[in-house]
Coordinates of C-alpha atoms in Angstrom, one line a residue:
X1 CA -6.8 -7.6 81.5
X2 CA -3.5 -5.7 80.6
X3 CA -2.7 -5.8 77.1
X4 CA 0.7 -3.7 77.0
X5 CA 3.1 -5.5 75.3
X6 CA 5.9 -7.2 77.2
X7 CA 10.0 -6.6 76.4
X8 CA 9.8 -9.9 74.9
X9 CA 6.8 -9.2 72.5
X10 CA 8.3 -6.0 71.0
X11 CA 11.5 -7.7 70.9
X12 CA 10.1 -10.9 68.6
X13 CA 7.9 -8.3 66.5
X14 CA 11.1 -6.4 65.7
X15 CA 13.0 -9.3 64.6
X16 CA 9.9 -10.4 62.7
X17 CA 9.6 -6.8 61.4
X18 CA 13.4 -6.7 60.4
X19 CA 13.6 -10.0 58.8
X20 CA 10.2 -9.1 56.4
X21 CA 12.3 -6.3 55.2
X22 CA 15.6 -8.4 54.0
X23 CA 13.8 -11.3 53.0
X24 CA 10.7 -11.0 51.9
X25 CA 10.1 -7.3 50.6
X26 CA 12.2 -7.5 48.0
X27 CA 10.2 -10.5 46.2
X28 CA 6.8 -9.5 47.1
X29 CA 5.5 -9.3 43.7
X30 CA 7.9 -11.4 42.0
X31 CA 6.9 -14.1 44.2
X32 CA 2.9 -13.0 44.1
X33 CA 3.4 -13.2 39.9
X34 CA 5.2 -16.5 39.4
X35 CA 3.2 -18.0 42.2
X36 CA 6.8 -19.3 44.1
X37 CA 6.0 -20.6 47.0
X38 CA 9.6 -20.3 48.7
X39 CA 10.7 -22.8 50.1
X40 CA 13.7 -21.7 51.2
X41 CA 12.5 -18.4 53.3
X42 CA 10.7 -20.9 55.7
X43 CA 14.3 -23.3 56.2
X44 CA 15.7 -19.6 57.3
X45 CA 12.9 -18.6 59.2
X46 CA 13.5 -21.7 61.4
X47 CA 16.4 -20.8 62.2
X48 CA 14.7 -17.8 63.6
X49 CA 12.5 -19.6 65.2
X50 CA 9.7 -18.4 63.7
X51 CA 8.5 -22.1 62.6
X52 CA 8.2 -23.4 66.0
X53 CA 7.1 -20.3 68.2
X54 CA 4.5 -22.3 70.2
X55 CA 6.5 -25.5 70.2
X56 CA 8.5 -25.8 74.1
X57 CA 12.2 -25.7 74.1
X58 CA 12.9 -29.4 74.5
X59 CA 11.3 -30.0 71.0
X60 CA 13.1 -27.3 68.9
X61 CA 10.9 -24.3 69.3
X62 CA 10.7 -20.9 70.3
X63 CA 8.3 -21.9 73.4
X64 CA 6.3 -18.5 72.8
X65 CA 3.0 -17.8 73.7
X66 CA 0.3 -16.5 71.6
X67 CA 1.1 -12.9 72.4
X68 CA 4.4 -13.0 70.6
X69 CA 3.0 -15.6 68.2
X70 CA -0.1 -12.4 67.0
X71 CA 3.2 -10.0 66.8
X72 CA 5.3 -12.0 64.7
X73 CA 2.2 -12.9 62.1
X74 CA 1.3 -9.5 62.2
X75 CA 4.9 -8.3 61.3
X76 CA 5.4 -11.0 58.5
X77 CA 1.8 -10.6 56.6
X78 CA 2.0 -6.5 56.9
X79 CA 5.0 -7.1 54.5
X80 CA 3.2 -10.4 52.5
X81 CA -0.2 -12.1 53.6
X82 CA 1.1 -14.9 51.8
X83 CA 4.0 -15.6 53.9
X84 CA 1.7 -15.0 56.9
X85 CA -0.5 -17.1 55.8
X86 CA 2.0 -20.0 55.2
X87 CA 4.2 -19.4 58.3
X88 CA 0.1 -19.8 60.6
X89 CA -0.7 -22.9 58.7
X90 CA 2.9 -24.4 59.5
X91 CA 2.1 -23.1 63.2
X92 CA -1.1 -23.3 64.2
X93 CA -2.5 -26.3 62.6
X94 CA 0.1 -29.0 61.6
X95 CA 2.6 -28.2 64.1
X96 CA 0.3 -27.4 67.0
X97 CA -1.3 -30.6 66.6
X98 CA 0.8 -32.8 66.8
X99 CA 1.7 -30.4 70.0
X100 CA -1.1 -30.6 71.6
X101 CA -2.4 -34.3 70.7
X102 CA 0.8 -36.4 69.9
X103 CA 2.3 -38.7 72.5
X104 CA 5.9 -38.3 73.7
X105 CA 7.5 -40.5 71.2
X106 CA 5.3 -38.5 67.7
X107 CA 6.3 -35.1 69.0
X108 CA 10.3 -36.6 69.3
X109 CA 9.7 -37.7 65.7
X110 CA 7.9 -34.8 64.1
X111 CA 8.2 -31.3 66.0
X112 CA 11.9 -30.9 66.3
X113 CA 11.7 -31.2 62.3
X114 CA 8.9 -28.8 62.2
X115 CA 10.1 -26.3 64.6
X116 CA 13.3 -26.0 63.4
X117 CA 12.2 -25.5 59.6
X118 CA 13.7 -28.6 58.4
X119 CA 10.7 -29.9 57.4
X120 CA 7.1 -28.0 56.4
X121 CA 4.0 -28.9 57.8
X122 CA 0.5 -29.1 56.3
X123 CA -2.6 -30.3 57.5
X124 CA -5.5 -31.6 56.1
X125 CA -9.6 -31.2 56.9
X126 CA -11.2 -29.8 53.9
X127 CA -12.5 -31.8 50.8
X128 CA -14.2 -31.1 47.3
X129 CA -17.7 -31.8 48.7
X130 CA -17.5 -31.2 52.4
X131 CA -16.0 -28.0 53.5
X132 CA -17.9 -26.9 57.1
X133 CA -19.6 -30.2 56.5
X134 CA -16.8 -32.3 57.5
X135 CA -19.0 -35.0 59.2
X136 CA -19.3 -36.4 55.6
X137 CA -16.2 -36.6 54.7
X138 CA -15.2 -39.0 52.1
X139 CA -11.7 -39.3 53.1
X140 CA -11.5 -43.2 55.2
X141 CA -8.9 -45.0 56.6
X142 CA -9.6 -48.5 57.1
X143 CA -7.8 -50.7 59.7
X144 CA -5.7 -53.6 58.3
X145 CA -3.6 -55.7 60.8
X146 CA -1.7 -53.1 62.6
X147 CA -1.8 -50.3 59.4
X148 CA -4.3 -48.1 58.2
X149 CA -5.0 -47.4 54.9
X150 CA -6.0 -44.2 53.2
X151 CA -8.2 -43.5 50.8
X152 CA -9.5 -40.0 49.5
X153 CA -8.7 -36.2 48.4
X154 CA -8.5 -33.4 50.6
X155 CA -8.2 -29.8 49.1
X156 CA -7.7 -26.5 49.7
X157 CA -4.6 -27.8 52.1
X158 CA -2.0 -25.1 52.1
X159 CA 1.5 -26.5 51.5
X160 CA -0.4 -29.9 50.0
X161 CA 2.4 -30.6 47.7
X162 CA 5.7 -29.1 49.3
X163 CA 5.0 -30.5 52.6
X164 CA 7.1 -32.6 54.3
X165 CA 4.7 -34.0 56.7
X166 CA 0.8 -33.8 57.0
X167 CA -1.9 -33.8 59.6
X168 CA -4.7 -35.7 58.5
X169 CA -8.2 -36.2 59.2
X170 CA -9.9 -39.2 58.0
X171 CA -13.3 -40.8 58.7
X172 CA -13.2 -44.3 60.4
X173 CA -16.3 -44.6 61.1
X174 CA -20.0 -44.0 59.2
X175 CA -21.3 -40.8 58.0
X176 CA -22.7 -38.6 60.2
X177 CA -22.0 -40.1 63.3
X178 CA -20.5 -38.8 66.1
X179 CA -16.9 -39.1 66.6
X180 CA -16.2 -40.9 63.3
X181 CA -12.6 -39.1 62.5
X182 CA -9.4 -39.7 63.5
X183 CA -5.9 -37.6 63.0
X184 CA -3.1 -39.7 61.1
X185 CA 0.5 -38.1 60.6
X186 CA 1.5 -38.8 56.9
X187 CA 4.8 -38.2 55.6
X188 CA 5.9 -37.0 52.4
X189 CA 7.3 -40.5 50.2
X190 CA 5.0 -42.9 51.6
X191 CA 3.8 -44.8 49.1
X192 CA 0.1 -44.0 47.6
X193 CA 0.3 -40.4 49.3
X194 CA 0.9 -37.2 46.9
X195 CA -0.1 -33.7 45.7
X196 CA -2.9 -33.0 43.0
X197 CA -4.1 -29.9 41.6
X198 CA -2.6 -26.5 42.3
X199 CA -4.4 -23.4 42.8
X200 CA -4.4 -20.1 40.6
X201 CA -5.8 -17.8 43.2
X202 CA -7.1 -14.2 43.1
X203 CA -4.5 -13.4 45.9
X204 CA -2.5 -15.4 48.5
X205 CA -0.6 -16.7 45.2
X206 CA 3.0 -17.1 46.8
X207 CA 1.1 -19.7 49.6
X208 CA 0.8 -22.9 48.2
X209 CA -2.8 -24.4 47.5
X210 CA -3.2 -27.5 46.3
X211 CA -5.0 -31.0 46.4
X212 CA -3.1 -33.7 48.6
X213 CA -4.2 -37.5 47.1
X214 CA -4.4 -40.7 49.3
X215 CA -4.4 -43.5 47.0
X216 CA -4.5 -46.8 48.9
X217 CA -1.9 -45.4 51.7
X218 CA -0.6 -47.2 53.8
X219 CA 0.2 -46.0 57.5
X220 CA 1.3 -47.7 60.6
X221 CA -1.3 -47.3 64.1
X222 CA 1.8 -45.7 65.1
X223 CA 0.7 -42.7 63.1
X224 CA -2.3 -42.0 64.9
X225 CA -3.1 -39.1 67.1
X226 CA -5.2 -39.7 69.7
X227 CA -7.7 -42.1 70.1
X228 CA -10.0 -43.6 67.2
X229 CA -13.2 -41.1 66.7
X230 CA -11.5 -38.2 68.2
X231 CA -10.1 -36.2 65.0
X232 CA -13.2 -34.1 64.7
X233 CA -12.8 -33.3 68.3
X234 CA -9.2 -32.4 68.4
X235 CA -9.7 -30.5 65.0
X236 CA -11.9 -28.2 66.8
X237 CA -9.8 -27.2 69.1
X238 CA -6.9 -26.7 66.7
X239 CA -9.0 -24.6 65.3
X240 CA -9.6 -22.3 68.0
X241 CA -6.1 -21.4 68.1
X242 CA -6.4 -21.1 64.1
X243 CA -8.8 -18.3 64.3
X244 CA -6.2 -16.2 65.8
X245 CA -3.6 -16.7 63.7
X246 CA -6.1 -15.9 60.9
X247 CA -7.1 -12.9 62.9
X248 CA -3.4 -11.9 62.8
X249 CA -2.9 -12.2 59.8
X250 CA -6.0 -10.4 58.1
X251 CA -5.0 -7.4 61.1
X252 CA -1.6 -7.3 59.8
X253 CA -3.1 -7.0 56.1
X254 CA -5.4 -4.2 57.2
X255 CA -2.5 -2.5 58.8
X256 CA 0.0 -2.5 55.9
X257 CA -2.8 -1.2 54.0
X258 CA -3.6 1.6 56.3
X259 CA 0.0 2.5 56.6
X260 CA 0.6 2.9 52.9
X261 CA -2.8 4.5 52.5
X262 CA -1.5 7.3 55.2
X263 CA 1.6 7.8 53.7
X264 CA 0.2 8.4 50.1
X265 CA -2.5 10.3 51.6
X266 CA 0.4 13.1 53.1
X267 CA 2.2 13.1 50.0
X268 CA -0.4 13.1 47.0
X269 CA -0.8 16.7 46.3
X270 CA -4.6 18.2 44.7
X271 CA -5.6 21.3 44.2
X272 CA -2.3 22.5 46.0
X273 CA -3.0 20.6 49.4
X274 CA -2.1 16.8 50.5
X275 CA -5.5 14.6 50.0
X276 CA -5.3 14.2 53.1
X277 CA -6.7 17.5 54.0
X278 CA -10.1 16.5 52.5
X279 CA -12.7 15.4 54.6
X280 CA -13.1 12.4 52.0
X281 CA -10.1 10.9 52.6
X282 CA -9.3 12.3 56.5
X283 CA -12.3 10.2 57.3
X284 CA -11.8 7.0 55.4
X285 CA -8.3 7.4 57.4
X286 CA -10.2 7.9 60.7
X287 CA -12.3 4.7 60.1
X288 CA -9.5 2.4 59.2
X289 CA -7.4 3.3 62.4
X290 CA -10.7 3.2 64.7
X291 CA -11.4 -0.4 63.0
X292 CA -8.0 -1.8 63.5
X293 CA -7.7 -0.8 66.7
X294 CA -10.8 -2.8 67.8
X295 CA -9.9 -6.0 65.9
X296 CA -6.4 -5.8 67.5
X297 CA -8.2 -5.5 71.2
X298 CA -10.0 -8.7 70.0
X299 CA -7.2 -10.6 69.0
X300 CA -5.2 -9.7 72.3
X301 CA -8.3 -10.8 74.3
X302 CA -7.7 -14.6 72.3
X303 CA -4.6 -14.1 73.4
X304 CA -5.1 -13.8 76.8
X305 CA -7.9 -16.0 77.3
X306 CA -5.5 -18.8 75.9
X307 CA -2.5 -17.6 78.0
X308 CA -4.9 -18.1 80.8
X309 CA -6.1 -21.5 79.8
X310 CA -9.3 -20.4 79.1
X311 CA -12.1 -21.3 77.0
X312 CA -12.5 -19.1 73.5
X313 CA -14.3 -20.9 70.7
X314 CA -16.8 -17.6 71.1
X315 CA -13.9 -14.7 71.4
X316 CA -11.7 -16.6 69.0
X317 CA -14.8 -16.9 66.4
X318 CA -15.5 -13.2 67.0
X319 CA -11.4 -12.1 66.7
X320 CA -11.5 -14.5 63.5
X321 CA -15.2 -12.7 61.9
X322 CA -14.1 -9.3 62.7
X323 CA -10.7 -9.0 62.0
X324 CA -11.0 -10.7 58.4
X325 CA -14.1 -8.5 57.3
X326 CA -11.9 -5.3 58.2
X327 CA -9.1 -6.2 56.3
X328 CA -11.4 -6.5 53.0
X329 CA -12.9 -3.2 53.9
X330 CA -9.3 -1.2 54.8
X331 CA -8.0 -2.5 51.8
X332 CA -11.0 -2.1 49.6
X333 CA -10.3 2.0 51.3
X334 CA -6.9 2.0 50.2
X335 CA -7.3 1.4 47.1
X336 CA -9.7 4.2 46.9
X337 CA -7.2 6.8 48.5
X338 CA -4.5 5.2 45.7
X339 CA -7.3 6.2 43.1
X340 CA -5.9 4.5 39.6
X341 CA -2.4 4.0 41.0
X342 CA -3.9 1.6 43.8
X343 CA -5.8 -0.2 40.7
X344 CA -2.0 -0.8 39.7
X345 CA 0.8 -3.4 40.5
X346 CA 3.3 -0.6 40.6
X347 CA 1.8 0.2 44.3
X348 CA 1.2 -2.1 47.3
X349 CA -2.4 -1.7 48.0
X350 CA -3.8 -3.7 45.2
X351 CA -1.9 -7.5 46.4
X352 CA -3.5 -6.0 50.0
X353 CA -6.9 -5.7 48.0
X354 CA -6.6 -9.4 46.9
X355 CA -4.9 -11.0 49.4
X356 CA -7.7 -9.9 52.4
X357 CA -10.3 -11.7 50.7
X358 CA -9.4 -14.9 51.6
X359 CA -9.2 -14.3 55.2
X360 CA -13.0 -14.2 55.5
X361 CA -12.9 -17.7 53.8
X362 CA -10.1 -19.8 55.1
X363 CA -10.2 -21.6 58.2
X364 CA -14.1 -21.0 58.4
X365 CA -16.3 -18.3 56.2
X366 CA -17.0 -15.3 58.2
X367 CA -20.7 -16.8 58.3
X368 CA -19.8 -20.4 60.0
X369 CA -17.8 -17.7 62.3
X370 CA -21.3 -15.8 62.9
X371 CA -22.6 -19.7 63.1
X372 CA -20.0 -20.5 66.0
X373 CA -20.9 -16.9 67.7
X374 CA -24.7 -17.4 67.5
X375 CA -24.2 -21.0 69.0
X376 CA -22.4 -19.7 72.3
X377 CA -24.3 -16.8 72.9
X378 CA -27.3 -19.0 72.7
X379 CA -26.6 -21.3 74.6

């Protein structure tokens, strides 16, 4: 396996990297305060292409690979894990679904929107009472003539209310039976289908959370992804490709941290000598880069392994687990080197601090990701 990045991958991370400074660096906290989710940023970042970097050519996108698709989330959510986070959701779960399971004529009607940051994608698993235990969801859609009609909450859905579109996974069948979800595409304005309840989260705060509300909704068949009983299936799979982007993101978190904690380090002057110089902090350095450098061998393995067509619910799981638990722990160090001023909002490290958490939570808790690990190796 060579991981050395290609012309093309240092080229798409410096245009990430250069964009994240205009754009988005400027508003960090401004943003993170009000809890904006901008709109806006994500129409220009399609122009980019940054909203369709897996999507193929002929449908509006980038056609990337998940090489350039790590660098670019990386790049983004070293600047704001918010905007990662948002950009990965719009990627790797709406969009790519609807790549990867729609027919000719849905991926005509919906990706070229998508990839070209016209429209904003969300997409829809989770509810109040079933989170992993999505088997039981309470979500239905019930077949009527050639319609379906929704019925249920989902939460948790990132971009629930500003979406323009949604993925979502309903149950059509009984409880606890296999194959008893399907994917429907919903689109903002049809009748019975809106946002609920919006989030005031510890971190992540400029990445809309909120509730999205299916109240007797009507959708043609034509809506429908795949075959009848397959949702649960395909959401797997999306999900694969998920974990990396999550594992992206949380590395880029852990490296923004890590740079700003070696920076300070250098120029923070005790006892006439940059903190640096102390064993204390040299080490707490040493671990951070030694950690980040493993998770970022992870992730390029994913990479790889779905460049190749390969299998990667295990390494994906494993990119996902590790990844997110270092970013906690680098920022939970950088705070430390900051001392009080990382405690503040006048320095970065504190919105690294908060945002990090939630990588070990969305898109599967690091312990359904030691669930998915244990199940492979086992088998």
């Amino acid at each position: 396996m060579n991981f050395a990045s290609t012309e093309l991958t240092l080229q798409v991370a410096q245009t990430a990297r250069d964009f994240a400074k205009k754009y988005i660096a400027p508003h960090v906290m401004e943003w993170d305060e009000a809890q904006i989710f901008p709109v806006e940023l994500f129409h220009e970042m399609g122009n980019l292409g940054l909203m369709g970097i897996l999507v193929p050519e002929e449908y509006g996108g980038a056609g990337l690979g998940y090489a350039a698709y790590n660098a670019i989330i990386q790049e983004i959510s070293k600047v704001c894990g918010s905007i990662g986070l948002s950009l990965a959701a719009h990627n790797s779960l709406c969009t790519n679904h609807i790549l990867s399971f729609g027919t000719e004529a849905q991926k005509e009607k919906w990706l070229i929107k998508l990839a070209k940051g016209e429209w904003i994608g969300a997409w829809g698993l989770t509810e109040p009472n079933t989170g992993s235990d999505a088997g039981n969801m309470q979500t239905v859609a019930v077949k009527e003539g050639d319609d379906w009609v929704l019925n249920g909450t989902k939460c948790w859905i990132t971009h629930g209310t500003s979406s323009n579109v949604a993925v979502v996974i309903a149950r059509t069948g009984e409880p606890r039976v296999s194959g008893n979800a399907t994917a429907f595409v919903v689109e903002r304005g049809t009748p019975g289908f809106m946002g609920g309840k919006k989030e005031n989260k510890l971190g992540m705060r400029a990445s809309e959370t909120s509730e999205m509300i299916f109240n007797d909704c009507r959708i043609p068949d034509s809506n429908r992804l795949g075959k009848v009983g397959d949702g649960f299936r395909q959401s797997l799979k999306i999900l694969d490709g998920g974990r990396i982007s999550i594992a992206a993101l949380s590395l880029g978190i852990a490296k923004g941290a890590y740079e700003a904690s070696l920076k300070y380090a250098q120029e923070r002057y005790q006892f006439d000598q940059p903190i640096a110089n102390f064993q204390g902090i040299s080490f707490k350095l040493a671990d951070m880069a030694t950690e980040i450098m493993a998770a970022e061998l992870l992730i390029q393995q994913c990479c790889d392994l779905k460049h190749r067509g390969e299998g990667l619910s295990k390494e994906s799981a494993m990119a996902k687990y590790y990844s997110s638990e270092v970013a906690v722990k680098v920022a939970t160090d950088a705070v430390q080197i900051f001392g009080g001023y990382g405690y503040t909002k006048d320095f970065p490290v504190e919105k690294y601090y908060r945002d990090a958490k939630l990588c070990t939570i969305g898109e599967g808790t690091s312990e359904i990701q030691k669930l998915v690990i244990a199940r492979e190796i086992l088998k």
